[in-house]
Every structure is written in C-alpha cells, then in structure tokens.
Amino acid sequence: MSAAMEAVLAYKQMPADVIRPIMQLIDWLLWCVLLFCMAWMILAAGRLWYAFRDDLAANDATHGVVMSLLGAIMASSASGIALALLPS
C-alpha cells in the first residue's frame, strides 16, 4: 500500500522556464478579459442611463451591467485558482 501511495504522489514539477510563460499568459488573458468587461460595463451603463432617461420600464440594460460584473468576478477567480494550482 505504501508503494501505491508513493506512485501516486511522485510527479515531476514543471521547470521555471515552463511555468513563467504560462503565468505571464494567464496574466495577459486576465487583463484582456477585464478590459473587455470594463468596455462592456461602460456600454451597458450608457444604455441603462438612456433607458432610465426615456422612462422605459422593460429593458435589458441592467442585464448587461450584471453580466459584466459577473464576468469580471469569474475571470479574476479563475486566474487566481489557476495561479494557485501552478507550482511556483
């Protein structure tokens, strides 16, 4: 049983030359996603302002604001989890 445990736990860690570009790619992807979410938030807020100005009761502008916030939260959480799983 001990040999089976050692076989499961025995793995090679990736070298720093491999991890560094992966972490940099994750950082760049996070910046791109957050930039997209920020642009979407600005557009959705403008649509929301326009809808409230015209007194339209039924609009989907609030949906864009909420989805932009959820997308930013999910991207930040996913990159944090990925960076935590990669050995440093």
Coordinates of C-alpha atoms in Angstrom, one line a residue:
M1 CA 0.0 0.0 0.0
S2 CA 2.9 2.4 0.7
A3 CA 4.3 1.8 -2.8
A4 CA 1.0 2.7 -4.3
M5 CA 0.9 6.0 -2.3
E6 CA 4.4 6.9 -3.4
A7 CA 3.5 6.2 -7.0
V8 CA 0.5 8.5 -6.8
L9 CA 2.4 11.3 -5.1
A10 CA 5.6 11.0 -7.3
Y11 CA 5.5 13.6 -10.1
K12 CA 7.9 16.0 -11.6
Q13 CA 7.4 19.7 -11.1
M14 CA 7.4 21.8 -14.2
P15 CA 10.6 23.8 -14.6
A16 CA 10.5 27.5 -14.1
D17 CA 11.2 28.1 -17.8
V18 CA 7.8 26.5 -18.5
I19 CA 5.8 28.0 -15.6
R20 CA 6.9 31.6 -16.2
P21 CA 5.4 31.9 -19.7
I22 CA 2.2 30.2 -18.6
M23 CA 1.8 32.6 -15.7
Q24 CA 2.5 35.5 -18.0
L25 CA -0.1 34.2 -20.5
I26 CA -2.6 33.9 -17.7
D27 CA -1.9 37.5 -16.6
W28 CA -2.3 38.8 -20.1
L29 CA -5.5 36.9 -20.6
L30 CA -6.9 38.3 -17.3
W31 CA -6.0 41.9 -18.4
C32 CA -7.8 41.3 -21.8
V33 CA -10.9 39.9 -20.2
L34 CA -11.1 42.6 -17.6
L35 CA -10.6 45.3 -20.3
F36 CA -13.4 43.7 -22.3
C37 CA -15.6 43.6 -19.2
M38 CA -14.9 47.3 -18.5
A39 CA -15.8 48.3 -22.0
W40 CA -19.0 46.2 -21.8
M41 CA -19.8 47.9 -18.5
I42 CA -19.4 51.4 -19.9
L43 CA -21.7 50.5 -22.9
A44 CA -24.3 48.8 -20.6
A45 CA -24.2 51.8 -18.2
G46 CA -24.8 54.1 -21.1
R47 CA -27.8 52.0 -22.3
L48 CA -29.1 51.9 -18.8
W49 CA -28.9 55.7 -18.4
Y50 CA -30.6 56.1 -21.8
A51 CA -33.4 53.7 -20.7
F52 CA -34.0 55.5 -17.4
R53 CA -34.0 58.8 -19.1
D54 CA -36.7 57.7 -21.5
D55 CA -38.7 56.1 -18.7
L56 CA -38.7 52.7 -20.3
A57 CA -39.8 50.1 -17.7
A58 CA -38.7 47.0 -19.6
N59 CA -35.1 47.0 -20.6
D60 CA -32.2 44.6 -20.7
A61 CA -29.6 47.2 -19.8
T62 CA -29.4 46.0 -16.3
H63 CA -28.7 42.5 -17.6
G64 CA -25.5 43.9 -19.3
V65 CA -24.3 45.6 -16.2
V66 CA -24.8 42.4 -14.1
M67 CA -23.2 40.1 -16.7
S68 CA -20.2 42.4 -17.0
L69 CA -19.7 42.3 -13.2
L70 CA -20.1 38.5 -13.1
G71 CA -17.7 38.1 -16.0
A72 CA -15.0 40.1 -14.2
I73 CA -15.6 38.2 -11.0
M74 CA -15.3 34.8 -12.7
A75 CA -12.2 35.8 -14.7
S76 CA -10.5 37.1 -11.5
S77 CA -11.4 33.9 -9.6
A78 CA -10.3 31.6 -12.4
S79 CA -6.9 33.2 -12.8
G80 CA -6.4 33.1 -9.1
I81 CA -7.3 29.4 -9.0
A82 CA -5.0 28.7 -12.0
L83 CA -2.1 30.5 -10.4
A84 CA -2.6 28.7 -7.1
L85 CA -2.6 25.3 -8.8
L86 CA 0.6 26.0 -10.8
P87 CA 3.7 25.4 -8.6
S88 CA 5.8 28.4 -8.1

